[in-house]
Short mmCIF file of C-alpha atoms and ligand atoms in Angstrom, two decimals:
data_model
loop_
_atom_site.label_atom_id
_atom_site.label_comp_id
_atom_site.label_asym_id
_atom_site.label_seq_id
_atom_site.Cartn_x
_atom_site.Cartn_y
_atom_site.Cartn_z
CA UNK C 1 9.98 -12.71 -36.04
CA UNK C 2 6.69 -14.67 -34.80
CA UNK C 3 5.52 -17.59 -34.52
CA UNK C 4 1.38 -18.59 -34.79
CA UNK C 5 1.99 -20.08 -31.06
CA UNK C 6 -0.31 -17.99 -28.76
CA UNK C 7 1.93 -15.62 -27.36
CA UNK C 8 1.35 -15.02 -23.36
CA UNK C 9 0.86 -11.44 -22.81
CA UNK C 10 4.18 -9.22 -22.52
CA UNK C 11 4.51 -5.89 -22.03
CA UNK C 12 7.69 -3.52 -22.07
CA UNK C 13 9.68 -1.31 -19.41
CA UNK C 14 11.68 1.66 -20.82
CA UNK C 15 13.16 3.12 -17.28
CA UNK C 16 15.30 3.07 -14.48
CA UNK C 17 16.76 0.65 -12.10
CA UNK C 18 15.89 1.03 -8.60
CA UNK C 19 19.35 -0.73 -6.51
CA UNK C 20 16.49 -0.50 -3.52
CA UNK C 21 13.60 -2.55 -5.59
CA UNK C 22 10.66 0.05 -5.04
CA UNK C 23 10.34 2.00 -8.08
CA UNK C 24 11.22 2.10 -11.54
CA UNK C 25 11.63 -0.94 -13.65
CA UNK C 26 12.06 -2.84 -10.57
CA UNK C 27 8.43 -1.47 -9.36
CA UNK C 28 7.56 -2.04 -13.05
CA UNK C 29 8.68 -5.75 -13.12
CA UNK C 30 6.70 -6.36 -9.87
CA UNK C 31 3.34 -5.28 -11.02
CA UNK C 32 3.60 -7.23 -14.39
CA UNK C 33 4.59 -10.27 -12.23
CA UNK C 34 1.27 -9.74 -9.98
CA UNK C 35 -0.59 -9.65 -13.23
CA UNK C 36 0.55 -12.41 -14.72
CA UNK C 37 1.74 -10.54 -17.41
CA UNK C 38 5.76 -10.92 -18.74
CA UNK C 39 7.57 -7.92 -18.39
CA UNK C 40 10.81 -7.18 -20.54
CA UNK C 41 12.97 -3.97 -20.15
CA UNK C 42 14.87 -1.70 -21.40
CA UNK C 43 17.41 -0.25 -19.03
CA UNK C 44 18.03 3.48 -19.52
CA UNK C 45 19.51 4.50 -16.20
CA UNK C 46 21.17 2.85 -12.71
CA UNK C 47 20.24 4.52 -9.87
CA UNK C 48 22.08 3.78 -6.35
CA UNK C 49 18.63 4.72 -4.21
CA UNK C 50 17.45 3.73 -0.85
CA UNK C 51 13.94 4.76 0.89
CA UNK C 52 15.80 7.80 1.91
CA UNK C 53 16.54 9.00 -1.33
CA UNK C 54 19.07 8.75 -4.50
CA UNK C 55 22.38 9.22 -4.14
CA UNK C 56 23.37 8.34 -7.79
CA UNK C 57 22.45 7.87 -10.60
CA UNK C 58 24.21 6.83 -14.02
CA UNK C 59 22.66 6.54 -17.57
CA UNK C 60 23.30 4.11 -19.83
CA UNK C 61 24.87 5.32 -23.48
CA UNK C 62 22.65 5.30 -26.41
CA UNK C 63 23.82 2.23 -28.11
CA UNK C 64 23.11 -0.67 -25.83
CA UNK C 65 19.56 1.15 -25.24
CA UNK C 66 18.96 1.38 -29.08
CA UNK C 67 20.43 -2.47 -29.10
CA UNK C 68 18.15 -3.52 -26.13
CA UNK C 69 14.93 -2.41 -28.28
CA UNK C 70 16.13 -4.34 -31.23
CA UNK C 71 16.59 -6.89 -29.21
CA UNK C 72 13.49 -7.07 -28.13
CA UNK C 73 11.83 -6.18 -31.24
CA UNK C 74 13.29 -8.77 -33.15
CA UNK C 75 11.70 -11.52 -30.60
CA UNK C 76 9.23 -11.06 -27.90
CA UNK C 77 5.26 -9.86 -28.78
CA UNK C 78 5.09 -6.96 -26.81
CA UNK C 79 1.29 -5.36 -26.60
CA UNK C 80 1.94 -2.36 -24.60
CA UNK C 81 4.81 -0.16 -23.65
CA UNK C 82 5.49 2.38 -20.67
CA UNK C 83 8.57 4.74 -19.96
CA UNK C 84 9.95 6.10 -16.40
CA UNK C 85 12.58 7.84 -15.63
CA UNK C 86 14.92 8.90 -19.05
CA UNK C 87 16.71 11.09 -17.28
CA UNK C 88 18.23 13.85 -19.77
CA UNK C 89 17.16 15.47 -23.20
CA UNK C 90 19.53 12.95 -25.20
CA UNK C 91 17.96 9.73 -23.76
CA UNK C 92 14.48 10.70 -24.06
CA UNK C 93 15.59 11.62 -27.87
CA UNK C 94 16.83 8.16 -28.23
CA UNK C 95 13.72 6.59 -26.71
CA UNK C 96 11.21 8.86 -28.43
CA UNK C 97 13.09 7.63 -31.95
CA UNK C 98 12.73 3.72 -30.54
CA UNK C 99 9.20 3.97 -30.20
CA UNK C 100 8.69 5.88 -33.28
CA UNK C 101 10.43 2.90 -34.83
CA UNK C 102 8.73 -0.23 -33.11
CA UNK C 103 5.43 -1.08 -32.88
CA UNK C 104 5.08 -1.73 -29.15
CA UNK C 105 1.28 -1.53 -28.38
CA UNK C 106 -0.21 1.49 -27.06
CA UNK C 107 2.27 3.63 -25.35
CA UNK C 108 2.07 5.08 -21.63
CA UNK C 109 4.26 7.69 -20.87
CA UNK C 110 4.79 8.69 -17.45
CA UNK C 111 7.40 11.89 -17.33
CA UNK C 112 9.30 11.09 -14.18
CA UNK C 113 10.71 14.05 -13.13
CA UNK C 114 11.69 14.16 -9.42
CA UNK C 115 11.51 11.35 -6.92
CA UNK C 116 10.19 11.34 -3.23
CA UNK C 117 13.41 12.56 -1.61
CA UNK C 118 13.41 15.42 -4.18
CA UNK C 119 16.12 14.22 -6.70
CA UNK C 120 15.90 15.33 -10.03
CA UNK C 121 15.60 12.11 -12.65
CA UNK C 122 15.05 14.51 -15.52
CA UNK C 123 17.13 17.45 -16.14
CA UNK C 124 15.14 20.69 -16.94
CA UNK C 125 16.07 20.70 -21.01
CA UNK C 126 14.14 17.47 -21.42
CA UNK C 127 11.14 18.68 -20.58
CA UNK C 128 11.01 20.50 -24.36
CA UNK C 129 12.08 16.84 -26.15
CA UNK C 130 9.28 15.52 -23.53
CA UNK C 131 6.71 17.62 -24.74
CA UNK C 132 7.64 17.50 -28.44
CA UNK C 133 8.75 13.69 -28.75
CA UNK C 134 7.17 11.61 -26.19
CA UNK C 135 3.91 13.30 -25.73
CA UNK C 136 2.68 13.22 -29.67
CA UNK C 137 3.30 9.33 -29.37
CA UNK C 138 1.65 8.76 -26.08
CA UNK C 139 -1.68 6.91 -26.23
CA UNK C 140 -1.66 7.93 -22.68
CA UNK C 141 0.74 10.57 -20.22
CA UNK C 142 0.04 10.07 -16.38
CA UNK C 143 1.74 12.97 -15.08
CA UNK C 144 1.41 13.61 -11.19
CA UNK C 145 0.90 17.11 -10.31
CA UNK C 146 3.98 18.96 -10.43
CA UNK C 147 4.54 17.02 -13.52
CA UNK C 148 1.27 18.35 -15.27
CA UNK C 149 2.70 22.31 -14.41
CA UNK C 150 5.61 21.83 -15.85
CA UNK C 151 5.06 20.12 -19.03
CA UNK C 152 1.78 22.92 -19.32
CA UNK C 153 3.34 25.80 -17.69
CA UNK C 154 -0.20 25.62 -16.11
CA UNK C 155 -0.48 26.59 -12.31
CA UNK C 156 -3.09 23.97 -10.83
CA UNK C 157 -4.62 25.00 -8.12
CA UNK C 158 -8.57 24.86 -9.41
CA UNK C 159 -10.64 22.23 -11.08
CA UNK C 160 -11.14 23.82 -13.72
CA UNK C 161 -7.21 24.17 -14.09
CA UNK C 162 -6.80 20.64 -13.71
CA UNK C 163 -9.14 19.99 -16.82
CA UNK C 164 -7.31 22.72 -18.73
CA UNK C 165 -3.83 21.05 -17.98
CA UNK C 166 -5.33 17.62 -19.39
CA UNK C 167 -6.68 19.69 -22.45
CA UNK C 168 -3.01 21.12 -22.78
CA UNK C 169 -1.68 17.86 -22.98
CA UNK C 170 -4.19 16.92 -25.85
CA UNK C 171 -2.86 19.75 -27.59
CA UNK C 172 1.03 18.92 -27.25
CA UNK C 173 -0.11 15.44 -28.30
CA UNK C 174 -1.53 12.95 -25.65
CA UNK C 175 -3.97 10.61 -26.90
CA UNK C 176 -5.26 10.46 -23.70
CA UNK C 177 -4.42 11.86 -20.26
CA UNK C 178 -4.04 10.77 -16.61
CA UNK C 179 -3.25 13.68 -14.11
CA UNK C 180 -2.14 11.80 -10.58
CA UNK C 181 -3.53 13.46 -7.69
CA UNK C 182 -1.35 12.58 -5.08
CA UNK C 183 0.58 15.43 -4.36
CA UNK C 184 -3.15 16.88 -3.62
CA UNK C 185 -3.31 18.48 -0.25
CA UNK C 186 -6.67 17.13 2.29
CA UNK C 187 -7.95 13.68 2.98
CA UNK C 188 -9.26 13.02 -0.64
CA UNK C 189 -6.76 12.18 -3.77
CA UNK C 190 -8.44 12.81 -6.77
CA UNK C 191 -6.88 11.85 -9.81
CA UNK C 192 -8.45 13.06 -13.37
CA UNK C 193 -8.98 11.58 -16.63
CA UNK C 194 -9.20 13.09 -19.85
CA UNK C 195 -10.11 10.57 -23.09
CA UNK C 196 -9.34 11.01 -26.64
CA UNK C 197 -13.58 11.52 -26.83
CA UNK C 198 -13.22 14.02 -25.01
CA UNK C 199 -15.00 11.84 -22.22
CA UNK C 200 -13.66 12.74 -18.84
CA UNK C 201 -14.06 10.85 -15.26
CA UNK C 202 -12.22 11.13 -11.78
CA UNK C 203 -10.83 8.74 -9.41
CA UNK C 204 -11.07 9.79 -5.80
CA UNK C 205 -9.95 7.73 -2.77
CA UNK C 206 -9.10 8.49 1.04
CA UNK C 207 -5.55 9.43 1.84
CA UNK C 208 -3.98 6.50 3.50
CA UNK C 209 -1.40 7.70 6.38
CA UNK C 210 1.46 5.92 5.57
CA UNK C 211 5.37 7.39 4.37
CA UNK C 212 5.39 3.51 2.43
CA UNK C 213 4.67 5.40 -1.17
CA UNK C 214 8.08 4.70 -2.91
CA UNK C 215 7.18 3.94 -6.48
CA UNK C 216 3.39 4.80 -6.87
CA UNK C 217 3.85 6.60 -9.80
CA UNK C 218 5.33 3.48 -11.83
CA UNK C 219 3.25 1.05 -10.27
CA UNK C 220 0.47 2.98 -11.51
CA UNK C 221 1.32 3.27 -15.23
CA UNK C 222 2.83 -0.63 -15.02
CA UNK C 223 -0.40 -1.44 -14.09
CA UNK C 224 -2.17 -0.10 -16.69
CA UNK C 225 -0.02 -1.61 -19.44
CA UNK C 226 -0.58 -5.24 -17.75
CA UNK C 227 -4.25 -4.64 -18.16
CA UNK C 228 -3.76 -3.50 -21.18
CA UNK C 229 -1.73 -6.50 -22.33
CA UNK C 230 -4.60 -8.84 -20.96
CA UNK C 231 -6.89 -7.02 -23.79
CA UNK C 232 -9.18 -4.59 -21.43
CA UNK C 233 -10.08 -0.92 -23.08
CA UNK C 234 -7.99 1.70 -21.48
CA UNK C 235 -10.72 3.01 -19.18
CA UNK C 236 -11.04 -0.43 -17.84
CA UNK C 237 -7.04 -1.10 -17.58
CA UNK C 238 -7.08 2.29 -15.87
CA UNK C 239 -10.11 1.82 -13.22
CA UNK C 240 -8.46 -1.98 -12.29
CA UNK C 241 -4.83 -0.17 -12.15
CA UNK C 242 -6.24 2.31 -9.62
CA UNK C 243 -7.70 -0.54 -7.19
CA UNK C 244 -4.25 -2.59 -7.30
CA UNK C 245 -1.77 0.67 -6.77
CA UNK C 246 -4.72 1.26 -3.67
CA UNK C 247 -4.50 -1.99 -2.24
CA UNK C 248 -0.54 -1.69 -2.55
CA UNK C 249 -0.43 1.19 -0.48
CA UNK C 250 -2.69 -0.13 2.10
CA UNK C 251 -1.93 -3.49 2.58
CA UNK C 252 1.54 -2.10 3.38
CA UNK C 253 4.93 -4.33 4.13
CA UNK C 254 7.50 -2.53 5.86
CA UNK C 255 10.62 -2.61 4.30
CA UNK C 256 13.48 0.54 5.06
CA UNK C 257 13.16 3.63 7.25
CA UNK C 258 12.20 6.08 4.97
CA UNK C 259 9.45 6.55 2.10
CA UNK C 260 9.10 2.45 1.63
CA UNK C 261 8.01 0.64 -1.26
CA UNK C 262 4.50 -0.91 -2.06
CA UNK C 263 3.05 -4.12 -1.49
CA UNK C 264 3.10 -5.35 -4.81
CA UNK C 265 1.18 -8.58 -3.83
CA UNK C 266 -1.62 -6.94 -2.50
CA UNK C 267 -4.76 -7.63 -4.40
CA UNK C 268 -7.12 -5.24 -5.85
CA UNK C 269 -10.62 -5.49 -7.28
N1 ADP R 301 -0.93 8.25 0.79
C1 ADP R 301 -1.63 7.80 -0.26
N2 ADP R 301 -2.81 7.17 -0.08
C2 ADP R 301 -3.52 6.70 -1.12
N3 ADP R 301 -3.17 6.84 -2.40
C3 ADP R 301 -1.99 7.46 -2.67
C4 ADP R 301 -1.16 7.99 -1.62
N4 ADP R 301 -0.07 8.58 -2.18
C5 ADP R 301 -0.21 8.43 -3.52
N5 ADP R 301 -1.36 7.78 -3.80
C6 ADP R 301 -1.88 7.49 -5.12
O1 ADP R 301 -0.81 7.09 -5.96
C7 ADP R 301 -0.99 7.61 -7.27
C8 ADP R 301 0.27 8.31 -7.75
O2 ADP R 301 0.60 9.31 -6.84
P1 ADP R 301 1.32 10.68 -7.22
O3 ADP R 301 2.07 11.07 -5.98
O4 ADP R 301 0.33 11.64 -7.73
O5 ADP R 301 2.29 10.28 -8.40
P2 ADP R 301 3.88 10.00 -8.42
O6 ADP R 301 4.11 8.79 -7.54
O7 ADP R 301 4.16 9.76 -9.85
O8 ADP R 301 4.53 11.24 -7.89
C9 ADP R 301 -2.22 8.52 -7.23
O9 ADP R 301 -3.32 7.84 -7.79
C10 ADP R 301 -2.43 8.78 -5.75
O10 ADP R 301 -3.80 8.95 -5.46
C1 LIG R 302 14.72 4.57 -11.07
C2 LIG R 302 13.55 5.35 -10.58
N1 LIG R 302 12.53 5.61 -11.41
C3 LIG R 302 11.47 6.32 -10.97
C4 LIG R 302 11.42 6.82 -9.70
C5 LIG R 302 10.26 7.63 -9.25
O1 LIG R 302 9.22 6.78 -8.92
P1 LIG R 302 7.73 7.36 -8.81
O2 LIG R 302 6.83 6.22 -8.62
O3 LIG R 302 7.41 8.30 -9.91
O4 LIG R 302 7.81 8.27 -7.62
P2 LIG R 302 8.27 8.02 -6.20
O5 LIG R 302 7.02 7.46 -5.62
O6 LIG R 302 9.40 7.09 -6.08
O7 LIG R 302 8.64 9.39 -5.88
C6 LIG R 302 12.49 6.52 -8.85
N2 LIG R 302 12.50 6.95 -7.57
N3 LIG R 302 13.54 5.80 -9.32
#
């Protein structure tokens, strides 16, 4: 149901909550907020997580997730969609036959696998449903590193592995592809970018020496579904996504002891 009223732009969270506010749909919510763009979710898991770590987490059954995208289907205007953390092989079934379902707007999938402290938000028999339900509907997957290997079975430790992970992820489906480089060792991070042209560019920035990286992963994608949702191309939304999840990390608050979240009113380009 919608109305001819201009709708303002909205895009969707399918993820986690975080019960300490850094990453997630709680890292999502932020970054639509510092957009200006209206974020609704879809809660798939409850984590109890601090900047030390997780120390539990609880998914949500099928049912109220399939009800929350009706839900929202039946109302809001959504123009683009990004999941998180799913967290076994049955949810990301349930979320892969949601989105098959709904038209959402483009759809980013980042394949959270393991968070900061090393706890596992994806159990190892997902990654098949991953690769053979999420990825064919992805307009784009922004796997970090160790995501990248796993979902390839590709060992990066080259360039020209990098590009052949990205080409990988063409082939199980990815529109387009976004490999993170922050898990990259030396005082560069380069992340890479491989378009459905075929088209490729990198992003490289300085290292900033800070533990404060709690959630850079979903700020990342949640930033390139705002811009989306505000109508720029996908190279654009990714290049402006890039500067804000920068200017997060180095404008940094300090909130916790551990790995701390972002500044998620910093302002980028
Ligand atoms: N210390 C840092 N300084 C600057 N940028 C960072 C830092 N850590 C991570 N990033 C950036 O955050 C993004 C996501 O990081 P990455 O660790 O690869 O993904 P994830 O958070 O999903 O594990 C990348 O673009 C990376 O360059
Ligand atoms: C509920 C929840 N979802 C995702 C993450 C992982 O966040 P991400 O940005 O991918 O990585 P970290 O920077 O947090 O490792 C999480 N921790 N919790």
């Amino acid at each position: 149901m919608t109305s001819d009223l201009q709708q303002f732009p909205q895009i969707l969270t399918v993820a986690g909550i975080d019960s300490s506010g850094g990453a997630g749909i709680n890292a999502d919510v932020a970054t639509a907020f510092a957009h200006h763009v209206y974020p609704a979710t879809v809660v798939v898991a409850v984590t109890a997580q601090n900047t030390y770590g997780v120390q539990a987490a609880t998914l949500l059954d099928a049912q109220i997730i399939e009800q929350q995208f009706a839900s929202i289907a039946d109302d809001l205007a959504i123009k683009a969609v990004k999941t998180g953390m799913l967290g076994d092989r049955e949810h990301v079934e349930v979320v892969a036959k949601a989105l098959a379902n709904y038209d959402l707007g483009p759809i980013i999938i980042d394949p959270v696998m393991v968070a900061k402290g090393g706890s596992k938000l994806l159990t190892d028999d997902a990654i098949t449903a991953v690769k053979e339900q999420l990825l064919p509907l992805a307009t784009l997957v922004t796997p970090n590193l160790l995501e990248a290997q796993q979902l390839t079975g590709i060992e990066i430790k080259t360039p020209t592995d990098l590009v052949q992970a990205a080409k990988m992820l063409q082939t199980l489906g990815a529109k387009n592809v976004l490999i993170k480089g922050g898990h990259g060792t030396g005082d560069e991070l380069t992340d890479y970018v491989l378009l459905a042209d075929q088209s490729e560019f990198t992003l490289v920035n300085p290292r900033i020496d800070t533990i404060r990286t709690h959630g850079t992963g979903d700020t990342y994608a949640a930033a390139i579904a705002s811009n989306l949702a505000l109508g720029h191309d996908l190279t654009t939304a990714i290049k402006l996504a890039k500067s804000y999840l920068y200017a997060t990390v180095a404008d940094e608050i300090i909130v916790g002891h551990g790995h701390g979240p972002l500044n998620h009113w910093a302002k980028g380009e």
